[in-house]
PDB file of C-alpha atoms and ligand atoms in Angstrom:
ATOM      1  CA  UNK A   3      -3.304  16.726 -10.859  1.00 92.00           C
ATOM      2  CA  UNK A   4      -4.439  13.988  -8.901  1.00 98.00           C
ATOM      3  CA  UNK A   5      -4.081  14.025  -4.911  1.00 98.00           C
ATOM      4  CA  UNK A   6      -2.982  11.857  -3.215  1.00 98.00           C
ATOM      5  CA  UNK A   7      -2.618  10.699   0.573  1.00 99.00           C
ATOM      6  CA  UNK A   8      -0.165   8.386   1.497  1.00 99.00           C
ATOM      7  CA  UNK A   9      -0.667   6.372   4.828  1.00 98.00           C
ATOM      8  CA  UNK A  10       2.171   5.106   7.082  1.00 98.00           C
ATOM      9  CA  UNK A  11       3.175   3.312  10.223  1.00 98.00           C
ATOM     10  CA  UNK A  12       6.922   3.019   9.697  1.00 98.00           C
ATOM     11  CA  UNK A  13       9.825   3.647   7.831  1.00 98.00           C
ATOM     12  CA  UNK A  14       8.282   4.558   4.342  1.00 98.00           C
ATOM     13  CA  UNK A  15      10.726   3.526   1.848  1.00 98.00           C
ATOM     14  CA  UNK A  16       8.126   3.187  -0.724  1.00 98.00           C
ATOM     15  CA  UNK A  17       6.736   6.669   0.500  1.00 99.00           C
ATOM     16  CA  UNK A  18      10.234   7.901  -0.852  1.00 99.00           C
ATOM     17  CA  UNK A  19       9.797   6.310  -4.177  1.00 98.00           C
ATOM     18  CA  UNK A  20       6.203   7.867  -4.433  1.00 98.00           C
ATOM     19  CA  UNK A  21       7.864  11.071  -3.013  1.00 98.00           C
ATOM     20  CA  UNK A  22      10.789  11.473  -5.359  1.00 98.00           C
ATOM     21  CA  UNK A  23       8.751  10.180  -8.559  1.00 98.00           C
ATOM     22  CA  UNK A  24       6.214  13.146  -8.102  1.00 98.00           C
ATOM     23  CA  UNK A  25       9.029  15.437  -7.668  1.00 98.00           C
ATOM     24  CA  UNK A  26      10.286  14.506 -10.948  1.00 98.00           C
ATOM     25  CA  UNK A  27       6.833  14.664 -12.554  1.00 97.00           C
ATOM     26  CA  UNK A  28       7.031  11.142 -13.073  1.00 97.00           C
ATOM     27  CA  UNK A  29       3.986  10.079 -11.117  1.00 98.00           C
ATOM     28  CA  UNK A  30       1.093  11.677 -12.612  1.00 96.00           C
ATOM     29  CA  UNK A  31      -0.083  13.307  -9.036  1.00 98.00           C
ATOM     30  CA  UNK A  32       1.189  15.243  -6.143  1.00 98.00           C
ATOM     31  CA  UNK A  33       1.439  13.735  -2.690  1.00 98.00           C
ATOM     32  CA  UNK A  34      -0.430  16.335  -0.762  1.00 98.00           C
ATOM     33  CA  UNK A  35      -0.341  14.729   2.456  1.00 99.00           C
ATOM     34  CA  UNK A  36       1.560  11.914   4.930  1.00 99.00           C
ATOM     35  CA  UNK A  37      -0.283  10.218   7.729  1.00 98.00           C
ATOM     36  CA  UNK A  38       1.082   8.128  10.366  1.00 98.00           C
ATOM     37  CA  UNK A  39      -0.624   6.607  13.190  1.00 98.00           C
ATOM     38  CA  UNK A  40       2.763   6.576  14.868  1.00 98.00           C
ATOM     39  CA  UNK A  41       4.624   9.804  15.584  1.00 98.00           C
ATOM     40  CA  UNK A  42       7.734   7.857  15.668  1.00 98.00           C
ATOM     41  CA  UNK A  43       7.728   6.791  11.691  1.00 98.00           C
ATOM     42  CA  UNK A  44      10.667   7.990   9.942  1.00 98.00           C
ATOM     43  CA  UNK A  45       8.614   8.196   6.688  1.00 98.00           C
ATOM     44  CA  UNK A  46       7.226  11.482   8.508  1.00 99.00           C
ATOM     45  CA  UNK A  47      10.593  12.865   8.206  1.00 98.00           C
ATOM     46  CA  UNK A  48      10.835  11.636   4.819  1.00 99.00           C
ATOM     47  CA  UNK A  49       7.965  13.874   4.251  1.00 98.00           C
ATOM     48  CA  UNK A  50       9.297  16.827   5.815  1.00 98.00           C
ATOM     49  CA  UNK A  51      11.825  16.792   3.571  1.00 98.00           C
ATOM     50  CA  UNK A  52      10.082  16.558   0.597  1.00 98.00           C
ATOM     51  CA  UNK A  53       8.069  19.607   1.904  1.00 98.00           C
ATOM     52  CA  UNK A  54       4.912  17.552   2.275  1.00 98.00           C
ATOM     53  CA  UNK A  55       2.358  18.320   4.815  1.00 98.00           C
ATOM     54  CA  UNK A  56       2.401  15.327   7.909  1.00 98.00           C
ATOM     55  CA  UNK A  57      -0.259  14.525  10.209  1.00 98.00           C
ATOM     56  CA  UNK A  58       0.013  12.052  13.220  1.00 98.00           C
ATOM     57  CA  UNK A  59      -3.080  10.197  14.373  1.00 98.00           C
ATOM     58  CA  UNK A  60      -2.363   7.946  17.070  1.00 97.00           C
ATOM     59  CA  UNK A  61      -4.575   4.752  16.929  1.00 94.00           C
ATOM     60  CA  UNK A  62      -3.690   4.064  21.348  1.00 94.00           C
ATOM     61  CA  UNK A  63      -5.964   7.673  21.707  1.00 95.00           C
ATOM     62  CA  UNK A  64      -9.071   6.445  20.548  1.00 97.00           C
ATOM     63  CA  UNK A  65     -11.181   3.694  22.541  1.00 95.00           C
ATOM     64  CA  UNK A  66     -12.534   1.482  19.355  1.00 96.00           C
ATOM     65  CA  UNK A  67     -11.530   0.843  15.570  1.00 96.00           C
ATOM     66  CA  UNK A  68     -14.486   3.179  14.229  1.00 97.00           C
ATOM     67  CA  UNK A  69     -14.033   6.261  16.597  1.00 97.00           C
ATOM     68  CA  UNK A  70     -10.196   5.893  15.517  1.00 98.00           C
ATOM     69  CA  UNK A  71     -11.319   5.471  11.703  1.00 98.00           C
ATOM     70  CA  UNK A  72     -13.949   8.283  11.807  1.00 98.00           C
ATOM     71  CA  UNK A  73     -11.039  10.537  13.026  1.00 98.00           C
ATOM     72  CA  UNK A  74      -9.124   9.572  10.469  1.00 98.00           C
ATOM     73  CA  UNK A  75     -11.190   9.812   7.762  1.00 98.00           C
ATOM     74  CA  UNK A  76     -12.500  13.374   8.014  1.00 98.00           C
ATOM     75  CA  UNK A  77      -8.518  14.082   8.328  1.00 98.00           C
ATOM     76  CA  UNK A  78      -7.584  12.611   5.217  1.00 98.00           C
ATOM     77  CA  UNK A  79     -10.677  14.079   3.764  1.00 98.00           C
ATOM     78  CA  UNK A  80      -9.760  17.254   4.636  1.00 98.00           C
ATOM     79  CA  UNK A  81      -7.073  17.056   2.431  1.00 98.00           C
ATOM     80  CA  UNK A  82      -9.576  16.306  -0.549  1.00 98.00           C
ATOM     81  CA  UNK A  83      -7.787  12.967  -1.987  1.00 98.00           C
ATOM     82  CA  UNK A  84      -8.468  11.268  -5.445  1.00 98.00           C
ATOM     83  CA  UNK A  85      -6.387   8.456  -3.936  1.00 98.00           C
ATOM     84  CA  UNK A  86      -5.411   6.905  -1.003  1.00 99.00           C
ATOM     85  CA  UNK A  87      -1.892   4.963  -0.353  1.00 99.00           C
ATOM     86  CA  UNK A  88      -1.462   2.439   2.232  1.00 98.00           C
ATOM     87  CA  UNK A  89       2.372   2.223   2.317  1.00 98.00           C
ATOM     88  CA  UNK A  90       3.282  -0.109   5.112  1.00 98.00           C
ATOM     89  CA  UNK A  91      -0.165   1.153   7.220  1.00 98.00           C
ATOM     90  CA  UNK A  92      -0.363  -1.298   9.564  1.00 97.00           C
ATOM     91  CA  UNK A  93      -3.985  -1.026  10.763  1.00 96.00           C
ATOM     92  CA  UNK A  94      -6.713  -3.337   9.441  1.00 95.00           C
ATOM     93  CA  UNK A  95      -9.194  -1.133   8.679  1.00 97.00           C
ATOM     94  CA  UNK A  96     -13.138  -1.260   9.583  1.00 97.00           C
ATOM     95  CA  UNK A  97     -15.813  -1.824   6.415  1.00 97.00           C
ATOM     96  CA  UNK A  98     -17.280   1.972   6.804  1.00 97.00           C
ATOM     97  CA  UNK A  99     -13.637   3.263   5.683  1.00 98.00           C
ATOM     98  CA  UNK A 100     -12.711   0.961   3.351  1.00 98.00           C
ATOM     99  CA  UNK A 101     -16.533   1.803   1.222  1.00 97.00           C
ATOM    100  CA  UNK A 102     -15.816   5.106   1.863  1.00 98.00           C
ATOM    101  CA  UNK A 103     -12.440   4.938  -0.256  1.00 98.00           C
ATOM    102  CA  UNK A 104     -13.978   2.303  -2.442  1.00 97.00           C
ATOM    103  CA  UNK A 105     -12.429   1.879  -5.822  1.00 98.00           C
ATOM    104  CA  UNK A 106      -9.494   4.897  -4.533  1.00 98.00           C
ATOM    105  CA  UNK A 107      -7.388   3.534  -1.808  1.00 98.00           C
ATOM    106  CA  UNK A 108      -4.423   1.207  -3.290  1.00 98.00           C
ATOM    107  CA  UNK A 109      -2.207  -1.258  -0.797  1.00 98.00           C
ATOM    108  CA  UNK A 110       1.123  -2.798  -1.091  1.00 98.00           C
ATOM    109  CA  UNK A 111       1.361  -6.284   0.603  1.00 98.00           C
ATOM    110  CA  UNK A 112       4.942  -8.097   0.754  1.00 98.00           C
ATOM    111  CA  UNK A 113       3.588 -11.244  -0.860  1.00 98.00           C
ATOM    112  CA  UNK A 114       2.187 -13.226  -3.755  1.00 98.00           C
ATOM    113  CA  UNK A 115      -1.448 -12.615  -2.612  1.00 97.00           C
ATOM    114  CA  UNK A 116      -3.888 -14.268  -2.265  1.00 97.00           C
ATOM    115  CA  UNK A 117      -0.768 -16.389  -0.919  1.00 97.00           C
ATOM    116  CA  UNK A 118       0.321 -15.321   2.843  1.00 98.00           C
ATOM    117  CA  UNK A 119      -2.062 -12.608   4.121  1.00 97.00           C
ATOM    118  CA  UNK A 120      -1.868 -10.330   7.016  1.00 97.00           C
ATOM    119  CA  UNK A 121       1.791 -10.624   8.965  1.00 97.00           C
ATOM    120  CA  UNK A 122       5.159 -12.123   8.705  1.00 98.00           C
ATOM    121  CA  UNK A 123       5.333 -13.530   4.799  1.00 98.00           C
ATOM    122  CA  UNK A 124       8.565 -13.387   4.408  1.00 98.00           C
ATOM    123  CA  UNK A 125       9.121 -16.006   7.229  1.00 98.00           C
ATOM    124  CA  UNK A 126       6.466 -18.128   5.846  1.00 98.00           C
ATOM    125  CA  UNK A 127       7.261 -18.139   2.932  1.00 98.00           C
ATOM    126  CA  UNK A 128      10.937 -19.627   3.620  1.00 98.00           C
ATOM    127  CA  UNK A 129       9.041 -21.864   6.536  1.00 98.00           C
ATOM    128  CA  UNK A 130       6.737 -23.212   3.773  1.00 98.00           C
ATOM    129  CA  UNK A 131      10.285 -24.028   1.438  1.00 98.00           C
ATOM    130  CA  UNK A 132       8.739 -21.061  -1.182  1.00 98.00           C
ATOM    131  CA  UNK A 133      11.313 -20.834  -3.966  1.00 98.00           C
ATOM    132  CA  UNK A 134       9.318 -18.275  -5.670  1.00 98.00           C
ATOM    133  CA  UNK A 135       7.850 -15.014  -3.420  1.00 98.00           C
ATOM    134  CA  UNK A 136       6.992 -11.333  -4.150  1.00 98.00           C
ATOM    135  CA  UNK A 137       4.511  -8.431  -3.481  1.00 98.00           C
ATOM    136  CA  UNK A 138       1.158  -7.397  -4.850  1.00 98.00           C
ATOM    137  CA  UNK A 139      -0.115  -3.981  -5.698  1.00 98.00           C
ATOM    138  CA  UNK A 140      -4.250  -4.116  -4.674  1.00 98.00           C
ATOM    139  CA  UNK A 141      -7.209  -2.212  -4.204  1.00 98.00           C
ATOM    140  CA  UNK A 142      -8.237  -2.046  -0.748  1.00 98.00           C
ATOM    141  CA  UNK A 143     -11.535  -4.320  -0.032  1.00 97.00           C
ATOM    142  CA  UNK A 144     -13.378  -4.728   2.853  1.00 95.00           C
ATOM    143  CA  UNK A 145     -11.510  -8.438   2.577  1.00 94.00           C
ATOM    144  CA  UNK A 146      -8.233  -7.790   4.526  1.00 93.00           C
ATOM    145  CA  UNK A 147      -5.587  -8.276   1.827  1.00 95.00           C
ATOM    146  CA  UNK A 148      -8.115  -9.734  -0.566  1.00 94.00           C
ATOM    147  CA  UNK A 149      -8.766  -6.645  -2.816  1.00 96.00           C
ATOM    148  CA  UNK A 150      -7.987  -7.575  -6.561  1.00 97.00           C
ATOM    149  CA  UNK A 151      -4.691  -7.290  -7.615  1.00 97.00           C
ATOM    150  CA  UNK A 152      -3.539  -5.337 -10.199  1.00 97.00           C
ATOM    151  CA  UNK A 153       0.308  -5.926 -10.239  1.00 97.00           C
ATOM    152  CA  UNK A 154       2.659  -8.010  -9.159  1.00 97.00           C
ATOM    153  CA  UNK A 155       6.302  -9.180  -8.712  1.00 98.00           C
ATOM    154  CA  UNK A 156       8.208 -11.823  -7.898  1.00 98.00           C
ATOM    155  CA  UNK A 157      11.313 -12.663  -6.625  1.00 98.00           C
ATOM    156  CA  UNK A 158      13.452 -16.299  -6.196  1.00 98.00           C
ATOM    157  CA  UNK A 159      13.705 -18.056  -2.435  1.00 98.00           C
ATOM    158  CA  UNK A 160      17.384 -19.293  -2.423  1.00 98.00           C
ATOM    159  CA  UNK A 161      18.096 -22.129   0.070  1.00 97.00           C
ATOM    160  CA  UNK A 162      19.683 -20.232   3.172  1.00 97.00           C
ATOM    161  CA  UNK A 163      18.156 -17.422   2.517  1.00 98.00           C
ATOM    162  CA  UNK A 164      16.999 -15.710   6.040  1.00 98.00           C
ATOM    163  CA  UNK A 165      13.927 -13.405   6.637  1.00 98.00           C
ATOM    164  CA  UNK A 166      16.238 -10.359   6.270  1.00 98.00           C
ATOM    165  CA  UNK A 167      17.282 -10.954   2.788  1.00 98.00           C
ATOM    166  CA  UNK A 168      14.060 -11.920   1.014  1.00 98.00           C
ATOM    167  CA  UNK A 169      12.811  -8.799   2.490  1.00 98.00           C
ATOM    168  CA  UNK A 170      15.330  -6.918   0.865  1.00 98.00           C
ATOM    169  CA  UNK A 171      14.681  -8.231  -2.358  1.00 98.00           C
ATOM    170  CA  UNK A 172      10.665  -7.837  -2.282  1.00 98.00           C
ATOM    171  CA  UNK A 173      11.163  -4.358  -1.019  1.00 98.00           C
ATOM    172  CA  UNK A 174      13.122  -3.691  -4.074  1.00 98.00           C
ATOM    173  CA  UNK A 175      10.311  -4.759  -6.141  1.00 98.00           C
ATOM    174  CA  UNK A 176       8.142  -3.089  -4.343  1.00 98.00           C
ATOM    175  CA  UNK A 177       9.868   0.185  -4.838  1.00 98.00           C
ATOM    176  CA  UNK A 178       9.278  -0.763  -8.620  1.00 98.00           C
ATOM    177  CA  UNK A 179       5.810  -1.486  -9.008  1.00 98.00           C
ATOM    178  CA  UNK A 180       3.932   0.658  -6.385  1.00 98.00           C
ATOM    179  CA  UNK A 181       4.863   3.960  -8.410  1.00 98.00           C
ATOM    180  CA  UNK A 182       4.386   2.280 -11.703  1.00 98.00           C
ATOM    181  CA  UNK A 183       0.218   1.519 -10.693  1.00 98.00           C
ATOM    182  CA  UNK A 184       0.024   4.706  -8.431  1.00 98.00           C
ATOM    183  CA  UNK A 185       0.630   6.477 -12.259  1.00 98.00           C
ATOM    184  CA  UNK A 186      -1.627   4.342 -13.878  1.00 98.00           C
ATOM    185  CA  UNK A 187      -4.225   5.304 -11.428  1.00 98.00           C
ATOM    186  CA  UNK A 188      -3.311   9.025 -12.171  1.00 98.00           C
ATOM    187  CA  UNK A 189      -3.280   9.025 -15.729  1.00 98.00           C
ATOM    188  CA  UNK A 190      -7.101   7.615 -15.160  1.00 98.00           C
ATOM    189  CA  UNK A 191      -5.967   4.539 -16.862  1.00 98.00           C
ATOM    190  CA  UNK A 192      -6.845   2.392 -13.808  1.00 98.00           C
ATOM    191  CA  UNK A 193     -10.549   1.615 -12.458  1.00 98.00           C
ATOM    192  CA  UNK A 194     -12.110  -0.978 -10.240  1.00 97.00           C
ATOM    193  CA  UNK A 195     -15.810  -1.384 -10.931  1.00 94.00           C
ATOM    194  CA  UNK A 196     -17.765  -4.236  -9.096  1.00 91.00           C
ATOM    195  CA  UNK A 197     -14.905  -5.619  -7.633  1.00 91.00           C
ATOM    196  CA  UNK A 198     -13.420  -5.839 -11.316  1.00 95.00           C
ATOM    197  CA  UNK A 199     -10.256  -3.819 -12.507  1.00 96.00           C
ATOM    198  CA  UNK A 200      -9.850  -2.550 -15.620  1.00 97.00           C
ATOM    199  CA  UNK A 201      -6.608  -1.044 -17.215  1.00 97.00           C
ATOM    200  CA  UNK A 202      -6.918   1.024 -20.156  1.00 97.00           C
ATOM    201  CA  UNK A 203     -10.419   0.048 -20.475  1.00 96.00           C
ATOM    202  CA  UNK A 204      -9.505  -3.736 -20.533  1.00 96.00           C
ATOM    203  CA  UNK A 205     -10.319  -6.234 -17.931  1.00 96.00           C
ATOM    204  CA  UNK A 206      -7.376  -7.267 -15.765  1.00 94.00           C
ATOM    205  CA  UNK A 207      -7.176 -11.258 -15.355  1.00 86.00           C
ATOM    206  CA  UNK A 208      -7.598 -11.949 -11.546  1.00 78.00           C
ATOM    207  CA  UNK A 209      -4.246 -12.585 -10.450  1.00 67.00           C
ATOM    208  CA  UNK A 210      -2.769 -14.674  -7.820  1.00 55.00           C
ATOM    209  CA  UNK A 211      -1.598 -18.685  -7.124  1.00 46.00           C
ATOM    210  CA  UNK A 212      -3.780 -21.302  -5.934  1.00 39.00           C
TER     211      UNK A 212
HETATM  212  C1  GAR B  23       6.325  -3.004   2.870  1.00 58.40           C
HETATM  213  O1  GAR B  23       7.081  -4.177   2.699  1.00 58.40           O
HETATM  214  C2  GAR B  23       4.858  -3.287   2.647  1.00 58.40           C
HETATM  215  O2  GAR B  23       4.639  -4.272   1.676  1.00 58.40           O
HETATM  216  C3  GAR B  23       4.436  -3.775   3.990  1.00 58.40           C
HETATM  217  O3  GAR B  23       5.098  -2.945   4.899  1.00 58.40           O
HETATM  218  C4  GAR B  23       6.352  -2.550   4.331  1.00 58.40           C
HETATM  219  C5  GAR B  23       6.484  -1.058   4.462  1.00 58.40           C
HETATM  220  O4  GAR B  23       7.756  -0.652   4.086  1.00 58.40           O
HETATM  221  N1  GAR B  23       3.016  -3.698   4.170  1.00 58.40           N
HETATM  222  C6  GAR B  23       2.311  -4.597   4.838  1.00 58.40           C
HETATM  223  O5  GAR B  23       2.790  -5.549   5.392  1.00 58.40           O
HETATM  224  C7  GAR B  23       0.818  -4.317   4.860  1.00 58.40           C
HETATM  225  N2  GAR B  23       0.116  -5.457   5.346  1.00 58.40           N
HETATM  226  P1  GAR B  23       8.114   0.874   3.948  1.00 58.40           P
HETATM  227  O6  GAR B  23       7.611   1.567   5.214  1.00 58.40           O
HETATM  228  O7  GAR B  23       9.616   0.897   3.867  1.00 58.40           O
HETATM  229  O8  GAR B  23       7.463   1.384   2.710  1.00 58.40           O
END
């Protein structure tokens, strides 16, 4: 079975997914471990509940990025991953960790990447009059949010639509694809080589708008 870590700062609705999918043998690989860097996430609880082991690591008690990433790599180490999970981990993470997990840490971001990296793409996409928006499933690159893509969805802007609302209907998507390449990656039926990703030994078109 594969392991997997999943990484959290906040609520963790797509934790749950992850969670309940492995429960009902669905995902190809046991979550073996949560990790927030807030002790406040409720995807902790989530985690609990799903009898999952939970670890805090609180970024404010370290005095730079790498002593905080060094931490938290032999942590998630110890829990001898195949994968790692960014689920709504909101720390940009320093070169060392992201080679370290090269090619095994997967990210959801809440747009149509490369379109609208780093924060608030919801609002700029309905700032920018969108009509079309979505989320990417990536592997993690020392490029913040520029990792090739491997899935994607996407979902209509409607005039009036607020920043609430389109979130709502990305997360939903979300919720659909993250498992769906999380068991690809299980099954072994997902690689990245040289920057490349292959799915069932074929090359995956980069993805993405202009
Ligand atoms: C998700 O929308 C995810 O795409 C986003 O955080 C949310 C977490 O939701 N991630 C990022 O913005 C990463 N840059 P969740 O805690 O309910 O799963």
């Amino acid at each position: 079975m594969t392991r997997i870590v999943v990484l959290i700062s906040g609520d963790g609705s797509n934790l749950q997914v992850l969670l309940d999918q492995a429960a009902a043998g669905q995902l190809g690989g046991d979550v073996v471990a949560v990790v927030s860097n807030k002790a406040e996430a409720y995807g902790l609880e989530r985690a609990r509940m799903a009898g999952v082991a939970t670890a805090v690591l609180s970024n404010k008690d370290y005095a730079d990025r790498d002593s905080f990433d060094a931490t938290l790599m032999a942590l998630i180490d110890g829990y001898q991953p195949d994968l790692v999970v960014l689920a709504g981990f909101m720390r940009i993470l320093t070169p060392g960790f992201v080679r370290h997990y090269a090619g095994r840490m997967l990210n959801i971001h809440p747009s149509l990447l490369p379109r609208y990296q780093g924060l608030h793409t919801h609002q700029r996409a309905i700032e920018a009059g969108d009509e079309e928006h979505g989320c990417s499933v990536h592997f993690v690159t020392e490029e913040l949010d520029g990792g090739p893509v491997v899935l994607q969805a996407r979902v209509p802007i409607f005039a009036g639509d607020d920043e609430a609302i389109v979130a709502k209907r990305v997360r939903v998507q979300e919720h659909a694809i993250y498992p769906l390449v999380v068991r690809w990656f299980c099954e072994g039926r997902l690689v990245m080589q040289q920057g490349n990703v292959f799915l069932d030994g074929a090359l995956l078109p980069a993805q993405g708008h202009a």
